[in-house]
GROMACS .gro file of C-alpha atoms in nm:
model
  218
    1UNK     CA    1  10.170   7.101   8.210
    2UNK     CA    2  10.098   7.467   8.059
    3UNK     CA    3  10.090   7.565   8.499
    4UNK     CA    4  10.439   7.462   8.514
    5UNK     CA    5  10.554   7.624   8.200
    6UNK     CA    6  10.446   7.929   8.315
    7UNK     CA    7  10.581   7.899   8.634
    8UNK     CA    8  10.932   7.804   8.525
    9UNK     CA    9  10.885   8.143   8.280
   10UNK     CA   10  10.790   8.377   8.595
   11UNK     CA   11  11.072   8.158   8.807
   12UNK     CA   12  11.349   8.240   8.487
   13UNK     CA   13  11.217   8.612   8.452
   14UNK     CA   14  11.318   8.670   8.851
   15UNK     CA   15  11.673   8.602   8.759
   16UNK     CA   16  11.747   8.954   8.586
   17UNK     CA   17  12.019   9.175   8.691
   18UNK     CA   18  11.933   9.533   8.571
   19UNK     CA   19  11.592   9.736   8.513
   20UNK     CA   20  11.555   9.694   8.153
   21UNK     CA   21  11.330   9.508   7.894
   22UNK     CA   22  10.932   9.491   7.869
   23UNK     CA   23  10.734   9.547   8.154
   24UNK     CA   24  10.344   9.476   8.093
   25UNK     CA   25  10.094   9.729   8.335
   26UNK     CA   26   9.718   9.676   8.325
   27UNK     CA   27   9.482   9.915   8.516
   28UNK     CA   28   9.180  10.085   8.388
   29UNK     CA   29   9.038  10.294   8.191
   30UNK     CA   30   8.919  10.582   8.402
   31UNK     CA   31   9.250  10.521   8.630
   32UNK     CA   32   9.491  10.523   8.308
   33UNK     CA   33   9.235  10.847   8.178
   34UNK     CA   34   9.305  11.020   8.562
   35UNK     CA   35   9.654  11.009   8.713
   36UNK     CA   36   9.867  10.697   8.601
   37UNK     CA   37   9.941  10.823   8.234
   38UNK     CA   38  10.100  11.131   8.384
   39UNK     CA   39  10.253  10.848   8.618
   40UNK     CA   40  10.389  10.597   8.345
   41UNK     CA   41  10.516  10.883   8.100
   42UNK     CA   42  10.760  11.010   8.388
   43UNK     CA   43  10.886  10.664   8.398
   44UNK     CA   44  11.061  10.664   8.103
   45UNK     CA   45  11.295  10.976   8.283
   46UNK     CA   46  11.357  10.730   8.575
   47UNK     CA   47  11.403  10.424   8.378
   48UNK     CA   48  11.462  10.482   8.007
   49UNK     CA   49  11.554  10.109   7.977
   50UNK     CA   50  11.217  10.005   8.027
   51UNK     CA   51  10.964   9.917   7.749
   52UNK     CA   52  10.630   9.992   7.869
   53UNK     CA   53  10.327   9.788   7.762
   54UNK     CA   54   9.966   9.967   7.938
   55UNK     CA   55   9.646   9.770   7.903
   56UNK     CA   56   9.351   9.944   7.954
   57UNK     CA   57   9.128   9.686   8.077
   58UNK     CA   58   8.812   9.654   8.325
   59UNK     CA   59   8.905   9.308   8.394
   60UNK     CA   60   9.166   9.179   8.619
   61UNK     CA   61   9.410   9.030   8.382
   62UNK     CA   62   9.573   8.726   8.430
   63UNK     CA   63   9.916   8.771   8.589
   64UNK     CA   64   9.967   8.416   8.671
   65UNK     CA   65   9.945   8.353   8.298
   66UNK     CA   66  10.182   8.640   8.228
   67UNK     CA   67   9.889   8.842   8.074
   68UNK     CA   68  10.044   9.127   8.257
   69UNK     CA   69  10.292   9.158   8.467
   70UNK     CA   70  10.140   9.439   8.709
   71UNK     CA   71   9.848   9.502   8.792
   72UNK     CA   72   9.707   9.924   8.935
   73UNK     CA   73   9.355   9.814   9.066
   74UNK     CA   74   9.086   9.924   9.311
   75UNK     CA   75   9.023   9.651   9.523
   76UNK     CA   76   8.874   9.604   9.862
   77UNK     CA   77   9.132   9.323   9.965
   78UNK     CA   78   9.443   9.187   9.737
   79UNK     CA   79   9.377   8.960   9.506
   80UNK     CA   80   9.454   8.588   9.622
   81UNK     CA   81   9.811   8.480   9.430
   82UNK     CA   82   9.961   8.834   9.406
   83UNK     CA   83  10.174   9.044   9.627
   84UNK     CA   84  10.153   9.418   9.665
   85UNK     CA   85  10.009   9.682   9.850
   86UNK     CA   86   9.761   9.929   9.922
   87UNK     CA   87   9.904  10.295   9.776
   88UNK     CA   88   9.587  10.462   9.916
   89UNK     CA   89   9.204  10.532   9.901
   90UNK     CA   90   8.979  10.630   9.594
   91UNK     CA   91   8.744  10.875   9.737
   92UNK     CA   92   8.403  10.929   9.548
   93UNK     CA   93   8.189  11.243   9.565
   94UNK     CA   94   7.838  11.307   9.414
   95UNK     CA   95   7.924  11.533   9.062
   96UNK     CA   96   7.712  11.715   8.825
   97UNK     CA   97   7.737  11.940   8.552
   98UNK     CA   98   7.827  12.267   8.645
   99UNK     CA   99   7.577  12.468   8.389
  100UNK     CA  100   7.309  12.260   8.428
  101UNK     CA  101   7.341  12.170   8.861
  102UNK     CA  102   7.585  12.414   8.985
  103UNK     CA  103   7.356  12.644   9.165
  104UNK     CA  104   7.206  12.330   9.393
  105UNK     CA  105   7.502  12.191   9.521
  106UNK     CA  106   7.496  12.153   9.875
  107UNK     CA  107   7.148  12.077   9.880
  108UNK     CA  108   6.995  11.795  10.107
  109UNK     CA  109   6.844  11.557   9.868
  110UNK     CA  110   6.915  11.472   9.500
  111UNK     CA  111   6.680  11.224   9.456
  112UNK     CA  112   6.424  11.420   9.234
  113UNK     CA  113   6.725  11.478   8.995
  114UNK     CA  114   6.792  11.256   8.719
  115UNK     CA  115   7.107  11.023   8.729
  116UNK     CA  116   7.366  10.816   8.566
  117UNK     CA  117   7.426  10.452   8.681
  118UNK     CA  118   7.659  10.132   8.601
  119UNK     CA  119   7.505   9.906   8.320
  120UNK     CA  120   7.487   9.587   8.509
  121UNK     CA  121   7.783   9.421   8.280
  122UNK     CA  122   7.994   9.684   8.466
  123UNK     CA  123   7.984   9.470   8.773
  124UNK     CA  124   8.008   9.716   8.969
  125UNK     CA  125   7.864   9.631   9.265
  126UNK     CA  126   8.025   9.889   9.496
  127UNK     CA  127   7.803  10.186   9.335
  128UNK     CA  128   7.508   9.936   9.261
  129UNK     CA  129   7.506   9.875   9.625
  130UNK     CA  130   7.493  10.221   9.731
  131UNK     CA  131   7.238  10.303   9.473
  132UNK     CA  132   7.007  10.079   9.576
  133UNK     CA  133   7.048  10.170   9.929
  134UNK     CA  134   6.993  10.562   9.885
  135UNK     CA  135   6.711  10.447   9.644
  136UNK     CA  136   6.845  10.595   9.393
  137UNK     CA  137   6.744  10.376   9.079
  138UNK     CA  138   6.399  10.438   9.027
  139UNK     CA  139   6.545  10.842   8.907
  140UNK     CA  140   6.821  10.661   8.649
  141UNK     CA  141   6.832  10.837   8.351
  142UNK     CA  142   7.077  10.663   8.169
  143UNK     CA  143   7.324  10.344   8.249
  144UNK     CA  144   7.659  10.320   8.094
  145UNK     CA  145   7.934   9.985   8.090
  146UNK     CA  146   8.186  10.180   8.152
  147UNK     CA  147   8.312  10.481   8.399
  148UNK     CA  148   8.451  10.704   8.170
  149UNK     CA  149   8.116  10.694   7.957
  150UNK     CA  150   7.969  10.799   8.259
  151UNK     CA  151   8.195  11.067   8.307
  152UNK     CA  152   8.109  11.165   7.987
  153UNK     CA  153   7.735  11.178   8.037
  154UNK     CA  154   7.785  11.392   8.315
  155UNK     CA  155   7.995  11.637   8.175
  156UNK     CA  156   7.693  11.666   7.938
  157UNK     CA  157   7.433  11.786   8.181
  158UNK     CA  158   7.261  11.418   8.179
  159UNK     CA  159   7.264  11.378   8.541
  160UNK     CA  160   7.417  11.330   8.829
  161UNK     CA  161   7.653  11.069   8.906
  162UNK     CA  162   7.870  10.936   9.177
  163UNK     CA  163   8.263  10.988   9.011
  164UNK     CA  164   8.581  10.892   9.190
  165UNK     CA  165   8.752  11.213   9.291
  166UNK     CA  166   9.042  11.199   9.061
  167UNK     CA  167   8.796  11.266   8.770
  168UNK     CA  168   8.578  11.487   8.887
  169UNK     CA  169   8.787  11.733   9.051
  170UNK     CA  170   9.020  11.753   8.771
  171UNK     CA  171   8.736  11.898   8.554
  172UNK     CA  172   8.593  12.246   8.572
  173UNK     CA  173   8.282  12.186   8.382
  174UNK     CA  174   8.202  11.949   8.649
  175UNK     CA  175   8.082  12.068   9.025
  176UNK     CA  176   8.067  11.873   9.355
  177UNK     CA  177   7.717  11.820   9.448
  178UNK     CA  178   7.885  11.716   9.849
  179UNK     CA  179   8.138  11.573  10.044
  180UNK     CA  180   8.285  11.265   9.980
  181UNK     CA  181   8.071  10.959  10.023
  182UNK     CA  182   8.235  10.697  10.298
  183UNK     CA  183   8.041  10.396  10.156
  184UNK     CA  184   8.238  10.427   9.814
  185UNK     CA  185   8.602  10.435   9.899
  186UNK     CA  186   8.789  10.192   9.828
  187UNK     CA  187   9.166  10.072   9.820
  188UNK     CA  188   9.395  10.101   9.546
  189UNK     CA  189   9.628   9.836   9.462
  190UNK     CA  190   9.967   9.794   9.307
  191UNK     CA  191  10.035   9.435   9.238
  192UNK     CA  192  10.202   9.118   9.103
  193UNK     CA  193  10.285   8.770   9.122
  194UNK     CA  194  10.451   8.625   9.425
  195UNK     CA  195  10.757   8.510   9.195
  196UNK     CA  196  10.810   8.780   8.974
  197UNK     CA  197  10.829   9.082   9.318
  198UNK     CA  198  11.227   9.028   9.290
  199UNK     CA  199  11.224   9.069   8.926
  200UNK     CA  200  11.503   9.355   8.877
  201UNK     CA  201  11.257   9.545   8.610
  202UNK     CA  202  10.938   9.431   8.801
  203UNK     CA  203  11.042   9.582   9.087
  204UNK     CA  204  11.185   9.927   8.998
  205UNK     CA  205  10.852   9.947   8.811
  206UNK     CA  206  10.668   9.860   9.116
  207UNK     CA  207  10.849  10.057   9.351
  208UNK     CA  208  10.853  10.372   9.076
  209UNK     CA  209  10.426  10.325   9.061
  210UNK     CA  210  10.417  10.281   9.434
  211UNK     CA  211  10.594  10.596   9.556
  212UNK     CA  212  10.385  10.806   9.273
  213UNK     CA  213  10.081  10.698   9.330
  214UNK     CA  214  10.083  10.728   9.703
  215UNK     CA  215  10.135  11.109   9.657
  216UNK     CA  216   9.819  11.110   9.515
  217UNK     CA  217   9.582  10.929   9.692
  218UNK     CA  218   9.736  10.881  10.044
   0.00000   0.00000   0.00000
């Protein structure tokens, strides 16, 4: 019963006619931190009808249960039950702190060199992955549950870390250690449910988030 309620709600919320009222956008933190709050504040100057609701959040909210009505997530392949598209790739370089690393950048091996890692309620199995492949974890320093605290601990000279390219880039203290490493890219997602794509706000949100985002990481 509480299935088809929320289906007749998504079904009913399709039927709009203009690009105004509340539009709910989840991502997360390190993405909302990066490039989509510069994103979502120009919004309001396309579409000043639209009420904005952001949700910084590491877990994929429910958009079948109208936790949120779009969802801006890495992903290696779209989520079953949503519609969207791919906007472009996260790259991910090595980073380290500048005052503390700058002058071996470039260098061969890193291993010897302490280094920040995932806590292992991050779930992030992309960068555990990789870490354990490069054998990488017996020179962890420090482990962190979320991106942006490992952000953080780089910036602070704790180690080195492997950063998505948005964040690192954009900060001076910070210096590449490399190029880009092909095993963590991944795709980044703008999505929603199947029967809310022809919503009149959903969609000029959508398409707004879409065309911005793809000048970024395309």
């Amino acid at each position: 019963m509480e299935a088809y309620v929320f289906e007749i709600e998504r079904k009913l919320t399709g039927q709009e006619l203009a690009p105004s009222g509340k539009v709910r956008i989840t991502t997360t933190d390190s993405l909302l931190f990066g490039p989509i709050s510069r994103i979502v504040a120009n919004l309001h100057h396309t579409l000043p009808q639209i009420r904005l609701e952001v949700v910084s959040s590491n877990n994929l909210l429910r958009i079948s249960r109208r936790e949120a009505d779009i969802a801006i997530r890495p992903s290696s392949e779209n989520p079953e039950q949503l519609v969207g598209q791919s906007v472009g790739r996260i790259e991910q370089a090595i980073y380290g702190s500048r005052r503390c690393f700058g002058d071996m950048a470039g260098a061969k091996e890193y291993a010897d060199l302490p280094w920040i890692a995932a806590d292992e309620s991050m779930s992030y199995s992309l960068l555990d992955n990789w870490m354990e492949a490069e054998d990488l974890n017996p020179s962890v320093a420090q482990r962190y549950n979320t991106l942006l605290g490992m952000f953080a601990a780089v910036r602070n000279g704790a180690g080195l870390c492997a950063l998505p390219c948005y964040l690192g880039d954009s900060d001076e203290t910070l210096v590449r250690m490399g190029t880009c490493v092909p095993d963590l890219a991944t795709d980044l997602w703008v999505l929603t449910h199947k029967d809310l794509q022809q919503t009149v706000r959903i969609k000029a949100v959508v398409e707004h988030l879409t065309k911005e985002l793809k000048t970024v990481f395309s």
